[in-house]
mmCIF file of C-alpha atoms and ligand atoms in Angstrom:
data_model
loop_
_atom_site.group_PDB
_atom_site.id
_atom_site.type_symbol
_atom_site.label_atom_id
_atom_site.label_comp_id
_atom_site.label_asym_id
_atom_site.label_seq_id
_atom_site.Cartn_x
_atom_site.Cartn_y
_atom_site.Cartn_z
ATOM 1 C CA HIS A 220 130.197 123.335 73.523
ATOM 2 C CA SER A 221 129.874 119.792 75.123
ATOM 3 C CA LYS A 222 131.392 120.780 77.968
ATOM 4 C CA GLU A 223 128.745 123.685 78.728
ATOM 5 C CA GLN A 224 126.162 121.290 77.306
ATOM 6 C CA GLY A 225 126.854 118.573 79.696
ATOM 7 C CA ARG A 226 126.813 121.400 82.902
ATOM 8 C CA ASN A 227 123.417 122.177 82.041
ATOM 9 C CA THR A 228 122.102 118.930 81.737
ATOM 10 C CA TYR A 229 124.255 118.764 85.198
ATOM 11 C CA ASN A 230 122.456 121.587 86.997
ATOM 12 C CA PHE A 231 119.025 120.641 85.082
ATOM 13 C CA TYR A 232 119.102 117.197 87.438
ATOM 14 C CA THR A 233 120.662 118.916 90.064
ATOM 15 C CA GLU A 234 117.595 121.403 89.898
ATOM 16 C CA LYS A 235 114.759 118.509 89.657
ATOM 17 C CA MET A 236 116.774 116.441 92.962
ATOM 18 C CA ASN A 237 116.850 119.474 94.950
ATOM 19 C CA LYS A 238 113.125 120.265 93.992
ATOM 20 C CA ASP A 239 112.246 116.168 94.916
ATOM 21 C CA VAL A 240 114.073 116.511 98.100
ATOM 22 C CA ALA A 241 112.663 119.153 99.085
ATOM 23 C CA ARG A 242 108.834 117.977 98.287
ATOM 24 C CA ARG A 243 109.577 114.992 99.991
ATOM 25 C CA LEU A 244 110.776 116.258 103.093
ATOM 26 C CA LEU A 245 107.830 118.454 102.832
ATOM 27 C CA ILE A 246 105.594 115.590 103.054
ATOM 28 C CA GLU A 247 107.678 114.264 105.466
ATOM 29 C CA GLU A 248 106.840 116.838 107.969
ATOM 30 C CA HIS A 249 103.530 117.696 107.437
ATOM 31 C CA LEU A 250 102.557 113.920 107.720
ATOM 32 C CA ARG A 251 103.852 113.974 111.159
ATOM 33 C CA SER A 252 101.114 116.032 112.174
ATOM 34 C CA ALA A 253 97.855 115.063 109.499
ATOM 35 C CA LEU A 254 96.330 112.802 111.844
ATOM 36 C CA ASN A 255 95.801 115.115 114.502
ATOM 37 C CA LYS A 256 95.153 117.675 112.551
ATOM 38 C CA ASP A 257 92.252 115.549 111.442
ATOM 39 C CA GLU A 258 93.317 115.551 107.170
ATOM 40 C CA PHE A 259 93.003 111.969 106.296
ATOM 41 C CA TYR A 260 89.477 111.033 105.290
ATOM 42 C CA VAL A 261 89.012 107.227 103.655
ATOM 43 C CA ILE A 262 87.020 106.810 100.590
ATOM 44 C CA PHE A 263 85.362 103.620 98.856
ATOM 45 C CA GLN A 264 85.271 102.136 95.083
ATOM 46 C CA PRO A 265 82.411 99.583 94.238
ATOM 47 C CA VAL A 266 83.798 96.082 93.920
ATOM 48 C CA VAL A 267 80.842 94.508 90.910
ATOM 49 C CA ASP A 268 79.854 91.316 90.197
ATOM 50 C CA LEU A 269 80.096 91.583 86.505
ATOM 51 C CA ARG A 270 77.808 89.468 85.155
ATOM 52 C CA ARG A 271 74.595 91.065 87.433
ATOM 53 C CA ARG A 272 76.117 94.761 88.286
ATOM 54 C CA VAL A 273 75.647 94.862 91.168
ATOM 55 C CA VAL A 274 77.581 95.900 94.451
ATOM 56 C CA ILE A 275 79.462 92.966 95.756
ATOM 57 C CA GLY A 276 82.348 94.822 98.294
ATOM 58 C CA ALA A 277 84.139 97.888 98.129
ATOM 59 C CA GLU A 278 87.751 99.278 98.331
ATOM 60 C CA ALA A 279 88.949 101.097 101.212
ATOM 61 C CA LEU A 280 90.780 104.446 99.389
ATOM 62 C CA LEU A 281 93.362 107.042 101.719
ATOM 63 C CA ARG A 282 92.585 110.539 100.969
ATOM 64 C CA TRP A 283 95.248 113.726 102.498
ATOM 65 C CA ASN A 284 93.509 116.994 102.136
ATOM 66 C CA ASN A 285 96.615 119.049 104.005
ATOM 67 C CA SER A 286 96.110 122.615 104.849
ATOM 68 C CA GLU A 287 98.800 124.056 102.753
ATOM 69 C CA MET A 288 99.494 122.163 99.599
ATOM 70 C CA GLY A 289 96.171 120.730 99.318
ATOM 71 C CA ASN A 290 94.829 117.406 97.723
ATOM 72 C CA VAL A 291 98.420 115.286 97.759
ATOM 73 C CA GLN A 292 97.784 111.574 95.403
ATOM 74 C CA PRO A 293 98.391 108.393 97.659
ATOM 75 C CA ASP A 294 101.445 107.533 95.168
ATOM 76 C CA GLU A 295 102.979 109.812 96.628
ATOM 77 C CA PHE A 296 102.534 110.253 100.157
ATOM 78 C CA ILE A 297 102.047 106.437 100.825
ATOM 79 C CA PRO A 298 105.793 105.206 99.897
ATOM 80 C CA ILE A 299 106.879 108.422 102.012
ATOM 81 C CA ALA A 300 104.780 107.246 104.766
ATOM 82 C CA GLU A 301 105.934 103.296 104.631
ATOM 83 C CA GLN A 302 109.885 104.612 104.584
ATOM 84 C CA THR A 303 108.723 106.666 108.107
ATOM 85 C CA GLY A 304 107.604 104.253 109.280
ATOM 86 C CA LEU A 305 104.190 106.673 110.169
ATOM 87 C CA ILE A 306 102.032 103.882 108.036
ATOM 88 C CA VAL A 307 101.743 102.373 110.983
ATOM 89 C CA THR A 308 99.527 104.433 112.725
ATOM 90 C CA ILE A 309 97.774 105.830 110.074
ATOM 91 C CA GLY A 310 97.041 102.427 108.641
ATOM 92 C CA GLN A 311 95.605 101.988 111.553
ATOM 93 C CA TYR A 312 93.466 105.023 110.836
ATOM 94 C CA VAL A 313 92.376 103.392 107.826
ATOM 95 C CA LEU A 314 91.228 100.485 109.377
ATOM 96 C CA GLU A 315 89.480 101.678 112.082
ATOM 97 C CA GLN A 316 87.036 103.502 109.324
ATOM 98 C CA ALA A 317 86.762 100.884 106.743
ATOM 99 C CA PHE A 318 85.883 98.747 109.841
ATOM 100 C CA MET A 319 83.663 101.115 111.595
ATOM 101 C CA VAL A 320 81.792 102.238 108.401
ATOM 102 C CA ILE A 321 81.071 98.894 107.334
ATOM 103 C CA SER A 322 79.615 98.122 110.403
ATOM 104 C CA GLY A 323 77.436 100.503 110.109
ATOM 105 C CA TRP A 324 76.377 99.075 105.937
ATOM 106 C CA ARG A 325 75.917 95.200 107.097
ATOM 107 C CA GLU A 326 73.978 96.204 110.114
ATOM 108 C CA LYS A 327 71.826 99.283 107.952
ATOM 109 C CA TYR A 328 71.468 96.923 105.016
ATOM 110 C CA ALA A 329 71.486 93.971 106.618
ATOM 111 C CA ILE A 330 74.197 92.932 103.832
ATOM 112 C CA ASP A 331 76.717 90.092 103.456
ATOM 113 C CA PHE A 332 79.407 92.601 102.353
ATOM 114 C CA GLN A 333 83.305 92.494 102.361
ATOM 115 C CA VAL A 334 85.237 95.601 102.624
ATOM 116 C CA ALA A 335 89.102 95.628 101.018
ATOM 117 C CA VAL A 336 91.641 97.666 103.046
ATOM 118 C CA ASN A 337 95.277 97.904 101.231
ATOM 119 C CA ILE A 338 98.095 97.085 103.899
ATOM 120 C CA SER A 339 101.692 97.930 102.961
ATOM 121 C CA PRO A 340 104.855 96.213 104.043
ATOM 122 C CA ARG A 341 105.830 98.348 106.858
ATOM 123 C CA GLN A 342 102.643 97.611 108.429
ATOM 124 C CA PHE A 343 103.211 93.708 108.632
ATOM 125 C CA ARG A 344 106.633 94.399 110.218
ATOM 126 C CA ASP A 345 104.552 95.816 112.975
ATOM 127 C CA ALA A 346 104.309 92.943 115.935
ATOM 128 C CA GLY A 347 100.535 94.873 116.772
ATOM 129 C CA LEU A 348 98.763 94.215 113.409
ATOM 130 C CA VAL A 349 97.275 90.992 113.932
ATOM 131 C CA GLU A 350 95.822 92.280 118.150
ATOM 132 C CA TYR A 351 94.744 95.537 116.603
ATOM 133 C CA ILE A 352 93.044 93.989 113.960
ATOM 134 C CA GLN A 353 91.632 91.780 116.338
ATOM 135 C CA LYS A 354 90.352 94.117 118.573
ATOM 136 C CA LEU A 355 88.547 95.922 115.844
ATOM 137 C CA LEU A 356 86.877 92.893 114.697
ATOM 138 C CA GLU A 357 85.810 92.814 118.403
ATOM 139 C CA LYS A 358 85.199 96.280 118.899
ATOM 140 C CA TYR A 359 82.488 97.093 115.826
ATOM 141 C CA SER A 360 81.325 93.228 115.875
ATOM 142 C CA LEU A 361 82.660 92.309 112.377
ATOM 143 C CA PRO A 362 82.864 88.603 111.610
ATOM 144 C CA ALA A 363 86.491 88.563 110.168
ATOM 145 C CA SER A 364 84.902 87.252 106.955
ATOM 146 C CA ALA A 365 84.234 90.833 105.831
ATOM 147 C CA ILE A 366 87.695 91.954 106.126
ATOM 148 C CA GLU A 367 90.171 91.707 103.186
ATOM 149 C CA LEU A 368 93.641 92.326 103.385
ATOM 150 C CA GLU A 369 95.418 93.361 99.907
ATOM 151 C CA ILE A 370 98.825 93.295 99.811
ATOM 152 C CA THR A 371 101.524 93.738 96.717
ATOM 153 C CA GLU A 372 103.979 91.387 96.723
ATOM 154 C CA GLY A 373 106.449 93.850 98.340
ATOM 155 C CA VAL A 374 105.186 92.961 101.722
ATOM 156 C CA LEU A 375 106.011 89.158 100.688
ATOM 157 C CA MET A 376 109.309 90.039 99.007
ATOM 158 C CA THR A 377 110.835 91.418 102.254
ATOM 159 C CA GLY A 378 111.823 87.524 103.241
ATOM 160 C CA HIS A 379 110.469 88.584 107.202
ATOM 161 C CA GLY A 380 109.333 85.497 108.881
ATOM 162 C CA MET A 381 107.249 87.585 111.075
ATOM 163 C CA ILE A 382 104.626 88.384 107.682
ATOM 164 C CA ASP A 383 104.684 84.613 107.167
ATOM 165 C CA VAL A 384 103.161 84.313 110.887
ATOM 166 C CA ALA A 385 101.278 87.271 110.056
ATOM 167 C CA LEU A 386 99.823 86.402 106.971
ATOM 168 C CA SER A 387 98.947 82.813 108.625
ATOM 169 C CA ASP A 388 97.627 84.144 111.850
ATOM 170 C CA LEU A 389 95.089 86.735 109.560
ATOM 171 C CA ASN A 390 94.152 83.678 107.617
ATOM 172 C CA LYS A 391 93.611 80.952 110.278
ATOM 173 C CA MET A 392 90.894 84.062 111.608
ATOM 174 C CA GLY A 393 88.959 84.189 108.967
ATOM 175 C CA MET A 394 89.874 86.921 106.801
ATOM 176 C CA GLY A 395 90.856 87.553 103.217
ATOM 177 C CA ILE A 396 94.025 87.809 102.011
ATOM 178 C CA SER A 397 93.610 89.897 97.962
ATOM 179 C CA MET A 398 97.409 89.804 95.847
ATOM 180 C CA ASP A 399 96.913 93.446 94.877
ATOM 181 C CA ASP A 400 98.415 94.775 91.492
ATOM 182 C CA PHE A 401 98.870 91.539 90.080
ATOM 183 C CA GLY A 402 101.453 90.872 87.091
ATOM 184 C CA THR A 403 103.991 94.614 87.527
ATOM 185 C CA GLY A 404 105.858 92.276 90.231
ATOM 186 C CA TYR A 405 108.750 89.995 89.614
ATOM 187 C CA SER A 406 107.623 86.641 91.089
ATOM 188 C CA SER A 407 104.049 86.772 91.433
ATOM 189 C CA LEU A 408 103.501 83.399 90.378
ATOM 190 C CA SER A 409 105.740 81.715 92.684
ATOM 191 C CA TYR A 410 103.869 84.149 95.571
ATOM 192 C CA LEU A 411 100.263 82.800 95.088
ATOM 193 C CA ARG A 412 101.730 79.496 95.242
ATOM 194 C CA SER A 413 103.035 79.640 98.600
ATOM 195 C CA TYR A 414 100.412 81.844 100.430
ATOM 196 C CA PRO A 415 96.794 81.159 101.553
ATOM 197 C CA PHE A 416 95.001 83.833 98.549
ATOM 198 C CA ASP A 417 91.332 84.499 98.225
ATOM 199 C CA THR A 418 91.210 87.163 96.028
ATOM 200 C CA LEU A 419 93.316 88.451 92.686
ATOM 201 C CA LYS A 420 93.471 91.579 91.373
ATOM 202 C CA VAL A 421 94.605 92.240 87.581
ATOM 203 C CA ASP A 422 96.006 95.321 87.620
ATOM 204 C CA LYS A 423 94.664 98.489 85.899
ATOM 205 C CA SER A 424 98.012 98.833 83.406
ATOM 206 C CA PHE A 425 97.159 95.195 82.028
ATOM 207 C CA ILE A 426 93.212 96.351 81.906
ATOM 208 C CA ASN A 427 93.654 99.062 80.223
ATOM 209 C CA ASP A 428 94.803 98.458 76.968
ATOM 210 C CA ILE A 429 92.837 95.331 76.116
ATOM 211 C CA THR A 430 90.183 95.832 73.710
ATOM 212 C CA VAL A 431 93.668 97.603 71.187
ATOM 213 C CA ASP A 432 96.490 95.095 72.599
ATOM 214 C CA GLN A 433 95.633 91.635 71.832
ATOM 215 C CA ALA A 434 98.822 90.676 73.779
ATOM 216 C CA ASP A 435 97.511 91.938 76.866
ATOM 217 C CA LEU A 436 94.173 90.610 76.580
ATOM 218 C CA GLN A 437 95.485 87.569 76.387
ATOM 219 C CA LEU A 438 97.809 88.145 79.618
ATOM 220 C CA VAL A 439 94.564 89.183 81.484
ATOM 221 C CA SER A 440 92.613 86.116 79.707
ATOM 222 C CA ALA A 441 95.308 83.473 81.067
ATOM 223 C CA ALA A 442 95.323 85.522 84.331
ATOM 224 C CA ILE A 443 91.717 84.969 84.961
ATOM 225 C CA ALA A 444 91.429 81.527 83.992
ATOM 226 C CA MET A 445 94.853 80.852 86.090
ATOM 227 C CA GLY A 446 92.615 82.707 89.313
ATOM 228 C CA GLN A 447 90.057 81.050 88.362
ATOM 229 C CA GLY A 448 91.088 77.745 88.834
ATOM 230 C CA LEU A 449 92.983 78.246 91.500
ATOM 231 C CA GLY A 450 89.204 79.046 93.284
ATOM 232 C CA LEU A 451 90.508 82.544 93.514
ATOM 233 C CA LYS A 452 88.010 85.316 93.554
ATOM 234 C CA VAL A 453 89.773 87.329 90.685
ATOM 235 C CA ILE A 454 88.537 91.037 90.116
ATOM 236 C CA ALA A 455 89.642 93.476 86.713
ATOM 237 C CA GLU A 456 90.673 96.814 87.799
ATOM 238 C CA GLY A 457 90.606 99.934 86.229
ATOM 239 C CA VAL A 458 87.661 98.870 84.156
ATOM 240 C CA GLU A 459 87.231 102.421 82.445
ATOM 241 C CA THR A 460 85.126 101.686 79.023
ATOM 242 C CA GLU A 461 82.213 99.413 78.037
ATOM 243 C CA GLU A 462 84.155 98.172 75.695
ATOM 244 C CA GLN A 463 86.637 96.596 78.396
ATOM 245 C CA TYR A 464 84.023 95.896 80.275
ATOM 246 C CA GLN A 465 82.102 93.592 77.769
ATOM 247 C CA LEU A 466 86.062 91.995 77.073
ATOM 248 C CA LEU A 467 85.997 90.807 80.545
ATOM 249 C CA LEU A 468 82.607 89.430 80.573
ATOM 250 C CA ASP A 469 83.988 87.753 77.303
ATOM 251 C CA HIS A 470 86.306 86.114 78.982
ATOM 252 C CA GLN A 471 84.974 85.186 82.222
ATOM 253 C CA CYS A 472 85.620 87.729 84.333
ATOM 254 C CA GLU A 473 83.676 87.746 87.628
ATOM 255 C CA TYR A 474 84.666 90.967 89.244
ATOM 256 C CA GLY A 475 85.928 94.406 88.077
ATOM 257 C CA GLN A 476 86.493 97.812 89.755
ATOM 258 C CA GLY A 477 86.897 101.174 87.471
ATOM 259 C CA TYR A 478 85.139 104.192 86.489
ATOM 260 C CA LEU A 479 82.786 102.900 84.364
ATOM 261 C CA PHE A 480 80.996 101.859 87.864
ATOM 262 C CA SER A 481 81.869 104.386 90.087
ATOM 263 C CA ARG A 482 85.472 106.236 91.357
ATOM 264 C CA PRO A 483 85.941 106.372 94.932
ATOM 265 C CA VAL A 484 83.336 107.844 96.690
ATOM 266 C CA PRO A 485 83.097 108.800 100.123
ATOM 267 C CA ALA A 486 80.735 106.700 102.507
ATOM 268 C CA ASP A 487 77.797 108.141 102.646
ATOM 269 C CA GLU A 488 77.577 108.971 98.515
ATOM 270 C CA PHE A 489 78.040 104.980 98.488
ATOM 271 C CA GLU A 490 75.195 104.194 100.183
ATOM 272 C CA LEU A 491 73.372 105.570 97.415
ATOM 273 C CA LEU A 492 74.475 102.960 95.475
ATOM 274 C CA LEU A 493 73.651 100.394 97.911
ATOM 275 C CA GLU A 494 70.169 101.547 98.156
ATOM 276 C CA THR A 495 69.791 101.053 94.489
ATOM 277 C CA GLY A 496 72.101 98.239 94.440
ATOM 278 C CA VAL A 497 73.174 98.593 90.690
ATOM 279 C CA VAL A 498 75.629 100.264 89.274
ATOM 280 C CA HIS A 499 74.897 102.544 85.698
ATOM 281 C CA SER A 500 77.573 104.197 84.107
HETATM 282 P P1 C2E B 766 95.679 100.298 94.887
HETATM 283 O O1 C2E B 766 95.115 99.552 95.739
HETATM 284 O O2 C2E B 766 96.174 99.524 93.481
HETATM 285 O O3 C2E B 766 94.183 101.626 94.201
HETATM 286 C C1 C2E B 766 93.287 101.511 93.222
HETATM 287 C C2 C2E B 766 93.833 102.177 92.415
HETATM 288 O O4 C2E B 766 93.192 102.592 91.332
HETATM 289 C C3 C2E B 766 93.112 103.614 93.775
HETATM 290 O O5 C2E B 766 94.073 105.061 93.373
HETATM 291 C C4 C2E B 766 91.947 104.042 92.402
HETATM 292 O O6 C2E B 766 91.636 105.150 92.187
HETATM 293 C C5 C2E B 766 92.452 103.996 91.396
HETATM 294 N N1 C2E B 766 91.531 103.380 89.937
HETATM 295 C C6 C2E B 766 90.303 102.504 90.177
HETATM 296 N N2 C2E B 766 89.352 102.499 89.256
HETATM 297 C C7 C2E B 766 89.725 103.260 88.348
HETATM 298 C C8 C2E B 766 90.172 103.576 86.692
HETATM 299 O O7 C2E B 766 89.305 103.040 86.394
HETATM 300 N N3 C2E B 766 90.834 104.070 86.402
HETATM 301 C C9 C2E B 766 92.643 105.111 87.059
HETATM 302 N N4 C2E B 766 92.602 104.839 86.197
HETATM 303 N N5 C2E B 766 92.369 104.573 87.857
HETATM 304 C C10 C2E B 766 91.260 103.963 88.803
HETATM 305 P P2 C2E B 766 94.061 105.493 94.484
HETATM 306 O O8 C2E B 766 93.405 105.701 95.271
HETATM 307 O O9 C2E B 766 94.811 107.055 94.109
HETATM 308 O O10 C2E B 766 95.265 104.462 95.492
HETATM 309 C C11 C2E B 766 96.483 104.490 94.552
HETATM 310 C C12 C2E B 766 97.815 103.367 95.984
HETATM 311 O O11 C2E B 766 97.865 103.790 96.805
HETATM 312 C C13 C2E B 766 96.575 101.910 95.639
HETATM 313 O O12 C2E B 766 96.719 101.159 95.205
HETATM 314 C C14 C2E B 766 97.062 101.829 97.490
HETATM 315 O O13 C2E B 766 97.998 101.052 96.417
HETATM 316 C C15 C2E B 766 98.195 102.520 97.732
HETATM 317 N N6 C2E B 766 96.696 103.557 98.762
HETATM 318 C C16 C2E B 766 95.640 103.864 99.065
HETATM 319 N N7 C2E B 766 94.860 103.850 100.080
HETATM 320 C C17 C2E B 766 96.021 103.283 101.101
HETATM 321 C C18 C2E B 766 96.078 102.982 102.349
HETATM 322 O O14 C2E B 766 94.793 102.867 103.184
HETATM 323 N N8 C2E B 766 96.743 101.939 102.756
HETATM 324 C C19 C2E B 766 98.054 101.818 102.124
HETATM 325 N N9 C2E B 766 98.842 100.972 102.542
HETATM 326 N N10 C2E B 766 98.013 101.825 100.459
HETATM 327 C C20 C2E B 766 96.819 102.654 99.964
HETATM 328 MG MG1 MG B 767 94.519 97.795 96.735
HETATM 329 MG MG1 MG B 768 95.718 97.476 92.891
HETATM 330 MG MG1 MG B 769 98.735 100.524 93.461
#
């Protein structure tokens, strides 16, 4: 009996593994032609000044709609784009879209506004990244301060000297550097000490339960105090409810992002938020 059970378990796992591998290969194949087929687009989620409840910036987020597979989530396709190196050209597309859109907004609304773009480890290992960004700043007449680059500690963990040089070059140019998903890694604290961060984004997994989990609330409260003590802008990610919002305010958190204020939306929809300025829930 146990032998049979063992075999079934084995079959179950191999079947699942085969399915995962097949899905991965399918995604990889479609990713290769996605740029040419114009299947990507970039949407924007407001970053909100919590006290005044006004929009002060945006995060650019990539979306992919494939003719065969439909919408594929970034959490699924970004790692594959990363492993195959495709993220380098896809990332250039995201940067250009974000720069173009923010340059339009700054002109149209005469606002001093910042847009954040996620940059993955493989992009930082690309020797052309800094130059590419410099060219885009010129092309869209943007000051470096209009852009913030979001990195996770995965970028820093690779131990490439090149990444340190790129980060310090970008920082010297005046570009903001943001630590994304703070708290989820292994050594966020030591990286905070060694790199020129401007912003700290507290991961949404910590924000999720702050209204019911005293420990999570303590961790978030400590992260806010520490970030602000270091002179960083602290952003709470994944604010979904009025109760979370109130608690964050009580703990002096200045900035937030989340479905309570707005989901990520296309640029034209984002403009409606800019026109009213205020985000209601
Ligand atoms: P991230 O950079 O931490 O982005 C925040 C994610 O949280 C986004 O998911 C956003 O839609 C989601 N989010 C925002 N507010 C809420 C909320 O209130 N509740 C919940 N449950 N989620 C919320 P998204 O767009 O699916 O992106 C997932 C991840 O994929 C991003 O995490 C980022 O690591 C990566 N990613 C997205 N776009 C890009 C890109 O252009 N380049 C790179 N390298 N990575 C990207
Ligand atoms: Mg991010
Ligand atoms: Mg994040
Ligand atoms: Mg993330």
